Amino acid sequence: FKGPTLIYTSQAPGPPKTHVVFLKVHKSASSTVMNILFRFGETHNLTFALPVSGASQLGYPRYFLAESVEGFTIGNTLQFNIICHHMRFQQAQVQRVMPSSTFYFSILRNPIHLMESSFTYYKGCSPFSRAQSLEEFLSQPARFYNSSAPDSHYAKNLMAFDFGFNHNGNFSAKHMQLMLQYIEEAFDLLLLSEYFDESMVLLKEALCWDLDSVVSFPLNSREGSTRSPLSESTAEKIKSWNRLDWAIYRHFNRTFWQRIDWSMGRERMQQEVRMLRERREQLAKTCLQGEGSVGPRKLRDKSLAPLQYGKATILGYNLKPGLDEVMGRLCRRMVTPELQYSRSLYRTQFPEKAQRIYKPAHPLELHNGKMG
């Protein structure tokens, strides 16, 4: 490597892919991936399949319908490039919106960590609201869990639900196999949030994007004080309670490493991960005050404040003052939480509708809406 210019433009051969579907699985670093897609789409002037009326989700938790996309009408020629908002996957409906050449991917998380995170984040949901702790919930799930409650999926097999399966299903081994086969056939790439940097390198390679397109700062992450360590017996209970999610995770954890081995090898992967981390550190030094995330009270620019939800404390970032225009725009995009960023994209694509929906706009939010 001769110098930073060579290092940071490493790009897989071929034209960059610009038709992308990202199934945003809950609590799996998916907000950070969404920010990457928002930035790429905005930089390359792509069209997003945004939720109708400026909503934040595509009809979730109901199954995705093409009609939940703003601007979708049967037979219209409006070409969508990227879908990345929360949806419950329904392939036939997504195919009504996106061309057949579209690249499909998603990101998974170990169900043990996923459930610990969900318990804090979705504490107000009916299955968790009365349980004092995750341990108490798992010791007698039947006391707290009602399978017919509309928000029950947050407490059981949340990944399977997002992929479109029955989260309460008592699947036989054969059905489990069919479920995994379906996901494998529908998606080109399944990433793992525990190996986020390796995942971003795989994504960059698969989409033929450059390194800067997949560099990110963690978004929507929790403050450490709200995380609780889990005992081994709790972890085992989580695995059996979320047996569909555990099957999905185990299977795609295996295929993830297989893909690295056949597509690039471990050694090149390590080099690419090192370059990605160097670039992130470099951008953190340039963009961020104190180079790290801060709690909501310490955020100076309230237009960059992430949504606080449940019992979790969600962290945000303070930007360095005095950045030049180009750097300022890049840094700001990298730290803009998903709700504000989504709103900004909606304003760009549907300016007239946005005026009606977001009226009267907060002056800070308006400023945020002019990032491009």
Short mmCIF file of C-alpha atoms in Angstrom, two decimals:
data_model
loop_
_atom_site.label_atom_id
_atom_site.label_comp_id
_atom_site.label_asym_id
_atom_site.label_seq_id
_atom_site.Cartn_x
_atom_site.Cartn_y
_atom_site.Cartn_z
CA PHE A 1 0.00 0.00 0.00
CA LYS A 2 1.60 3.23 -1.12
CA GLY A 3 -0.58 5.75 0.64
CA PRO A 4 -4.04 6.67 1.82
CA THR A 5 -5.40 7.46 -1.63
CA LEU A 6 -4.78 3.91 -2.76
CA ILE A 7 -5.96 2.38 0.47
CA TYR A 8 -9.30 4.09 0.69
CA THR A 9 -10.55 3.59 -2.83
CA SER A 10 -10.29 -0.19 -2.80
CA GLN A 11 -13.33 -1.25 -4.79
CA ALA A 12 -14.50 -4.55 -6.19
CA PRO A 13 -14.37 -4.71 -10.00
CA GLY A 14 -17.51 -3.94 -12.01
CA PRO A 15 -20.07 -1.11 -11.97
CA PRO A 16 -21.58 -0.36 -8.52
CA LYS A 17 -24.94 -2.04 -7.93
CA THR A 18 -27.71 0.52 -7.44
CA HIS A 19 -30.82 -1.64 -6.96
CA VAL A 20 -30.77 -2.82 -3.39
CA VAL A 21 -33.25 -4.29 -0.90
CA PHE A 22 -32.14 -4.32 2.73
CA LEU A 23 -34.36 -6.20 5.16
CA LYS A 24 -33.86 -4.13 8.30
CA VAL A 25 -34.01 -6.72 11.08
CA HIS A 26 -34.65 -5.14 14.48
CA LYS A 27 -31.85 -4.53 17.01
CA SER A 28 -29.09 -5.87 14.75
CA ALA A 29 -26.98 -2.79 13.92
CA SER A 30 -29.46 -2.26 11.09
CA SER A 31 -29.80 1.50 11.71
CA THR A 32 -26.08 1.85 10.99
CA VAL A 33 -26.47 -0.13 7.75
CA MET A 34 -29.48 2.02 6.85
CA ASN A 35 -27.34 5.15 7.25
CA ILE A 36 -24.79 3.67 4.82
CA LEU A 37 -27.57 3.09 2.27
CA PHE A 38 -29.06 6.56 2.84
CA ARG A 39 -25.68 8.18 2.21
CA PHE A 40 -24.90 6.11 -0.87
CA GLY A 41 -28.33 6.77 -2.34
CA GLU A 42 -28.20 10.48 -1.62
CA THR A 43 -24.67 10.86 -2.98
CA HIS A 44 -25.57 8.98 -6.19
CA ASN A 45 -28.96 10.64 -6.60
CA LEU A 46 -30.89 7.37 -6.28
CA THR A 47 -34.61 7.01 -5.56
CA PHE A 48 -35.70 5.48 -2.26
CA ALA A 49 -38.85 3.42 -1.75
CA LEU A 50 -40.02 5.53 1.20
CA PRO A 51 -43.01 4.80 3.45
CA VAL A 52 -46.30 6.47 2.49
CA SER A 53 -47.06 9.83 4.13
CA GLY A 54 -43.56 10.18 5.56
CA ALA A 55 -44.05 7.28 8.02
CA SER A 56 -40.97 5.65 9.54
CA GLN A 57 -41.85 2.03 8.60
CA LEU A 58 -43.28 0.25 5.57
CA GLY A 59 -46.56 -0.90 7.14
CA TYR A 60 -44.73 -2.85 9.88
CA PRO A 61 -45.70 -5.10 11.67
CA ARG A 62 -48.16 -6.01 8.91
CA TYR A 63 -46.74 -7.80 5.87
CA PHE A 64 -45.12 -5.48 3.34
CA LEU A 65 -47.38 -4.32 0.50
CA ALA A 66 -46.16 -2.44 -2.57
CA GLU A 67 -48.86 0.15 -1.83
CA SER A 68 -47.08 1.14 1.39
CA VAL A 69 -44.38 2.81 -0.77
CA GLU A 70 -44.92 6.51 -1.49
CA GLY A 71 -45.30 7.09 -5.23
CA PHE A 72 -45.98 3.45 -6.09
CA THR A 73 -48.88 2.97 -8.49
CA ILE A 74 -49.55 -0.02 -10.72
CA GLY A 75 -47.83 0.42 -14.05
CA ASN A 76 -46.02 3.62 -13.11
CA THR A 77 -42.49 4.08 -14.39
CA LEU A 78 -41.05 5.59 -11.23
CA GLN A 79 -37.97 3.48 -10.77
CA PHE A 80 -37.02 2.74 -7.17
CA ASN A 81 -33.41 1.97 -6.29
CA ILE A 82 -33.30 1.26 -2.57
CA ILE A 83 -35.68 -0.18 0.03
CA CYS A 84 -34.28 -0.13 3.56
CA HIS A 85 -37.04 0.86 6.03
CA HIS A 86 -38.47 -1.64 8.51
CA MET A 87 -40.85 -4.08 6.86
CA ARG A 88 -42.13 -7.60 7.36
CA PHE A 89 -40.74 -9.32 4.30
CA GLN A 90 -43.09 -10.55 1.60
CA GLN A 91 -41.08 -11.31 -1.51
CA ALA A 92 -43.84 -11.15 -4.13
CA GLN A 93 -44.81 -7.65 -2.96
CA VAL A 94 -41.22 -6.39 -2.91
CA GLN A 95 -40.85 -7.68 -6.46
CA ARG A 96 -43.74 -5.44 -7.53
CA VAL A 97 -41.63 -2.44 -6.51
CA MET A 98 -38.10 -3.50 -7.44
CA PRO A 99 -36.58 -4.77 -10.72
CA SER A 100 -35.50 -8.40 -11.07
CA SER A 101 -31.78 -7.48 -11.01
CA THR A 102 -32.10 -6.21 -7.40
CA PHE A 103 -29.55 -7.27 -4.77
CA TYR A 104 -31.21 -8.51 -1.54
CA PHE A 105 -29.42 -8.57 1.80
CA SER A 106 -30.06 -8.48 5.53
CA ILE A 107 -28.15 -8.55 8.82
CA LEU A 108 -28.62 -11.01 11.69
CA ARG A 109 -27.68 -10.97 15.35
CA ASN A 110 -27.06 -13.70 17.88
CA PRO A 111 -30.55 -14.23 19.44
CA ILE A 112 -29.02 -14.19 22.95
CA HIS A 113 -27.82 -10.58 22.55
CA LEU A 114 -30.85 -9.70 20.45
CA MET A 115 -33.26 -10.69 23.20
CA GLU A 116 -31.30 -8.89 25.92
CA SER A 117 -31.40 -5.76 23.76
CA SER A 118 -35.11 -6.17 22.92
CA PHE A 119 -36.04 -6.57 26.57
CA THR A 120 -34.56 -3.15 27.36
CA TYR A 121 -35.66 -1.41 24.18
CA TYR A 122 -39.19 -2.84 24.01
CA LYS A 123 -39.81 -2.85 27.77
CA GLY A 124 -43.15 -1.13 27.23
CA CYS A 125 -44.44 -3.90 24.94
CA SER A 126 -47.09 -6.19 26.40
CA PRO A 127 -44.93 -9.35 26.76
CA PHE A 128 -42.19 -7.53 28.72
CA SER A 129 -44.02 -4.78 30.58
CA ARG A 130 -44.85 -6.80 33.70
CA ALA A 131 -41.62 -8.78 33.98
CA GLN A 132 -39.07 -7.29 36.39
CA SER A 133 -36.16 -8.80 34.49
CA LEU A 134 -35.41 -10.89 31.44
CA GLU A 135 -34.62 -13.80 33.79
CA GLU A 136 -38.08 -13.52 35.34
CA PHE A 137 -39.71 -13.47 31.90
CA LEU A 138 -37.77 -16.56 30.78
CA SER A 139 -38.43 -18.50 33.97
CA GLN A 140 -42.20 -18.45 33.28
CA PRO A 141 -42.87 -17.07 29.78
CA ALA A 142 -46.49 -18.30 29.86
CA ARG A 143 -47.19 -15.85 32.72
CA PHE A 144 -46.22 -12.86 30.59
CA TYR A 145 -46.48 -13.92 26.96
CA ASN A 146 -49.70 -13.85 24.96
CA SER A 147 -49.03 -15.23 21.47
CA SER A 148 -51.99 -13.39 19.96
CA ALA A 149 -50.94 -9.92 21.21
CA PRO A 150 -50.12 -7.69 18.22
CA ASP A 151 -46.69 -6.85 19.65
CA SER A 152 -45.76 -10.39 20.77
CA HIS A 153 -43.11 -10.73 18.04
CA TYR A 154 -40.78 -8.36 19.93
CA ALA A 155 -40.39 -11.05 22.58
CA LYS A 156 -40.09 -14.21 20.48
CA ASN A 157 -38.30 -15.10 17.23
CA LEU A 158 -38.14 -11.46 16.15
CA MET A 159 -35.82 -12.23 13.21
CA ALA A 160 -38.07 -15.03 11.91
CA PHE A 161 -41.02 -12.63 12.15
CA ASP A 162 -39.20 -9.91 10.17
CA PHE A 163 -38.37 -12.48 7.47
CA GLY A 164 -42.10 -13.18 7.19
CA PHE A 165 -42.48 -16.40 9.21
CA ASN A 166 -44.84 -17.27 12.05
CA HIS A 167 -42.84 -16.37 15.17
CA ASN A 168 -45.05 -18.66 17.25
CA GLY A 169 -44.63 -21.58 14.86
CA ASN A 170 -43.66 -24.90 16.37
CA PHE A 171 -41.70 -25.93 13.29
CA SER A 172 -40.58 -29.48 12.58
CA ALA A 173 -36.98 -30.08 11.46
CA LYS A 174 -38.23 -30.28 7.87
CA HIS A 175 -40.08 -26.96 8.14
CA MET A 176 -36.99 -25.35 9.66
CA GLN A 177 -35.00 -26.59 6.69
CA LEU A 178 -37.54 -25.10 4.28
CA MET A 179 -37.43 -21.79 6.15
CA LEU A 180 -33.63 -21.61 5.83
CA GLN A 181 -33.83 -22.62 2.18
CA TYR A 182 -36.38 -19.89 1.49
CA ILE A 183 -34.18 -17.20 3.08
CA GLU A 184 -31.14 -18.51 1.22
CA GLU A 185 -32.95 -18.33 -2.12
CA ALA A 186 -34.53 -14.92 -1.51
CA PHE A 187 -31.38 -13.16 -0.24
CA ASP A 188 -28.00 -12.70 -1.90
CA LEU A 189 -26.14 -11.98 1.33
CA LEU A 190 -26.76 -12.41 5.06
CA LEU A 191 -24.48 -10.39 7.34
CA LEU A 192 -23.74 -10.72 11.06
CA SER A 193 -23.82 -7.75 13.41
CA GLU A 194 -21.22 -9.37 15.72
CA TYR A 195 -18.78 -9.21 12.79
CA PHE A 196 -19.88 -5.83 11.56
CA ASP A 197 -16.63 -4.78 9.89
CA GLU A 198 -16.23 -8.10 8.10
CA SER A 199 -19.87 -7.75 7.04
CA MET A 200 -19.26 -4.30 5.56
CA VAL A 201 -16.27 -5.61 3.59
CA LEU A 202 -18.42 -8.45 2.20
CA LEU A 203 -21.16 -5.96 1.34
CA LYS A 204 -18.70 -3.62 -0.39
CA GLU A 205 -17.37 -6.52 -2.46
CA ALA A 206 -20.82 -7.81 -3.38
CA LEU A 207 -22.12 -4.38 -4.41
CA CYS A 208 -18.87 -3.23 -6.08
CA TRP A 209 -18.84 -0.12 -3.87
CA ASP A 210 -15.73 1.65 -2.59
CA LEU A 211 -14.53 1.59 1.01
CA ASP A 212 -15.75 5.09 1.86
CA SER A 213 -19.30 4.04 0.95
CA VAL A 214 -19.39 1.47 3.78
CA VAL A 215 -17.56 3.40 6.52
CA SER A 216 -19.88 4.33 9.39
CA PHE A 217 -20.19 5.33 13.02
CA PRO A 218 -22.46 3.10 15.16
CA LEU A 219 -25.98 4.56 15.27
CA ASN A 220 -28.90 3.85 17.60
CA SER A 221 -26.54 2.15 20.06
CA ARG A 222 -27.18 1.89 23.79
CA GLU A 223 -25.22 3.30 26.65
CA GLY A 224 -23.20 0.56 28.40
CA SER A 225 -24.95 1.09 31.73
CA THR A 226 -28.23 -0.27 30.34
CA ARG A 227 -26.65 -3.54 29.20
CA SER A 228 -26.87 -6.51 31.52
CA PRO A 229 -24.61 -9.59 31.43
CA LEU A 230 -26.46 -12.90 31.07
CA SER A 231 -25.80 -16.18 32.84
CA GLU A 232 -25.22 -19.35 30.86
CA SER A 233 -28.57 -20.81 31.90
CA THR A 234 -30.36 -17.62 30.74
CA ALA A 235 -28.55 -17.84 27.41
CA GLU A 236 -29.73 -21.46 27.00
CA LYS A 237 -33.31 -20.46 27.80
CA ILE A 238 -33.14 -17.70 25.19
CA LYS A 239 -31.95 -20.19 22.56
CA SER A 240 -34.79 -22.62 23.20
CA TRP A 241 -37.43 -19.84 23.49
CA ASN A 242 -36.22 -18.37 20.18
CA ARG A 243 -35.52 -21.64 18.43
CA LEU A 244 -36.42 -20.34 14.95
CA ASP A 245 -34.07 -17.38 15.35
CA TRP A 246 -31.37 -19.67 16.73
CA ALA A 247 -31.69 -21.95 13.68
CA ILE A 248 -31.48 -18.95 11.31
CA TYR A 249 -28.46 -17.52 13.12
CA ARG A 250 -26.53 -20.80 13.31
CA HIS A 251 -27.08 -21.58 9.65
CA PHE A 252 -26.07 -18.14 8.33
CA ASN A 253 -23.18 -17.84 10.75
CA ARG A 254 -21.75 -20.87 8.96
CA THR A 255 -22.45 -19.60 5.43
CA PHE A 256 -20.98 -16.18 6.33
CA TRP A 257 -17.52 -17.65 6.95
CA GLN A 258 -17.83 -19.99 3.98
CA ARG A 259 -18.50 -16.98 1.79
CA ILE A 260 -15.42 -15.17 3.10
CA ASP A 261 -13.31 -18.26 2.39
CA TRP A 262 -14.47 -18.71 -1.19
CA SER A 263 -14.84 -15.06 -2.17
CA MET A 264 -11.69 -13.48 -0.73
CA GLY A 265 -9.96 -15.58 1.92
CA ARG A 266 -9.25 -14.72 5.57
CA GLU A 267 -5.98 -12.92 4.94
CA ARG A 268 -7.40 -10.41 2.47
CA MET A 269 -10.44 -9.98 4.72
CA GLN A 270 -8.13 -9.01 7.61
CA GLN A 271 -6.38 -6.42 5.42
CA GLU A 272 -9.69 -4.93 4.29
CA VAL A 273 -11.04 -4.81 7.86
CA ARG A 274 -7.86 -3.03 8.97
CA MET A 275 -8.30 -0.42 6.22
CA LEU A 276 -11.95 0.07 7.13
CA ARG A 277 -11.07 0.63 10.80
CA GLU A 278 -8.28 3.05 9.92
CA ARG A 279 -10.65 5.03 7.78
CA ARG A 280 -13.30 5.10 10.54
CA GLU A 281 -10.73 6.35 13.06
CA GLN A 282 -9.56 8.98 10.61
CA LEU A 283 -13.13 10.21 10.08
CA ALA A 284 -13.85 10.13 13.82
CA LYS A 285 -10.83 12.40 14.41
CA THR A 286 -12.02 14.74 11.64
CA CYS A 287 -15.76 14.77 12.38
CA LEU A 288 -16.41 14.13 16.04
CA GLN A 289 -15.82 16.16 19.12
CA GLY A 290 -14.20 13.87 21.63
CA GLU A 291 -14.20 11.17 18.90
CA GLY A 292 -17.03 9.20 20.48
CA SER A 293 -20.74 8.93 21.19
CA VAL A 294 -22.47 10.83 23.99
CA GLY A 295 -25.73 10.56 25.94
CA PRO A 296 -28.76 12.69 24.99
CA ARG A 297 -28.07 15.34 27.65
CA LYS A 298 -24.64 16.08 26.22
CA LEU A 299 -25.83 16.58 22.65
CA ARG A 300 -25.39 20.18 21.59
CA ASP A 301 -27.27 20.02 18.28
CA LYS A 302 -30.75 18.79 19.18
CA SER A 303 -31.61 18.22 15.50
CA LEU A 304 -29.15 15.30 15.65
CA ALA A 305 -30.74 13.75 18.75
CA PRO A 306 -31.72 10.08 18.26
CA LEU A 307 -35.14 8.86 19.35
CA GLN A 308 -35.09 7.67 22.97
CA TYR A 309 -37.19 4.53 23.31
CA GLY A 310 -38.08 2.06 26.04
CA LYS A 311 -35.62 1.81 28.92
CA ALA A 312 -32.56 2.18 26.72
CA THR A 313 -30.39 5.30 26.58
CA ILE A 314 -29.59 5.88 22.91
CA LEU A 315 -26.33 7.64 22.15
CA GLY A 316 -25.62 10.35 19.58
CA TYR A 317 -22.68 12.46 18.40
CA ASN A 318 -21.37 16.02 18.60
CA LEU A 319 -19.73 17.29 15.41
CA LYS A 320 -16.60 19.40 15.47
CA PRO A 321 -17.31 23.03 14.68
CA GLY A 322 -15.67 24.76 11.73
CA LEU A 323 -15.67 21.86 9.24
CA ASP A 324 -15.49 22.89 5.59
CA GLU A 325 -18.59 22.41 3.44
CA VAL A 326 -17.70 19.04 1.87
CA MET A 327 -16.43 17.48 5.10
CA GLY A 328 -19.23 19.07 7.10
CA ARG A 329 -21.83 17.47 4.85
CA LEU A 330 -20.21 14.03 5.01
CA CYS A 331 -19.77 14.15 8.80
CA ARG A 332 -23.32 15.36 9.36
CA ARG A 333 -24.78 12.63 7.18
CA MET A 334 -22.80 10.00 9.08
CA VAL A 335 -24.26 11.02 12.45
CA THR A 336 -27.84 11.88 11.41
CA PRO A 337 -30.30 9.49 13.13
CA GLU A 338 -32.59 7.50 10.87
CA LEU A 339 -35.84 9.37 11.55
CA GLN A 340 -34.33 12.76 10.69
CA TYR A 341 -32.46 11.36 7.68
CA SER A 342 -35.57 9.59 6.39
CA ARG A 343 -37.54 12.81 6.73
CA SER A 344 -34.86 14.72 4.85
CA LEU A 345 -34.96 12.21 1.96
CA TYR A 346 -38.75 12.42 1.91
CA ARG A 347 -38.53 16.22 1.61
CA THR A 348 -36.17 15.82 -1.35
CA GLN A 349 -38.32 13.25 -3.19
CA PHE A 350 -41.76 14.62 -2.32
CA PRO A 351 -41.28 18.33 -1.51
CA GLU A 352 -44.96 19.30 -1.82
CA LYS A 353 -46.31 16.42 0.25
CA ALA A 354 -43.54 16.95 2.82
CA GLN A 355 -44.64 20.56 3.31
CA ARG A 356 -48.10 19.39 4.28
CA ILE A 357 -46.92 16.50 6.46
CA TYR A 358 -44.09 18.16 8.36
CA LYS A 359 -45.73 21.52 8.88
CA PRO A 360 -44.85 23.62 10.79
CA ALA A 361 -41.22 22.53 10.62
CA HIS A 362 -38.88 23.16 13.50
CA PRO A 363 -36.11 25.54 12.33
CA LEU A 364 -33.41 23.07 13.37
CA GLU A 365 -35.15 20.28 11.54
CA LEU A 366 -35.43 22.40 8.40
CA HIS A 367 -31.72 23.03 8.57
CA ASN A 368 -31.24 19.29 8.91
CA GLY A 369 -33.45 18.73 5.89
CA LYS A 370 -31.01 20.64 3.74
CA MET A 371 -28.07 18.30 4.13
CA GLY A 372 -27.82 17.68 0.38
#
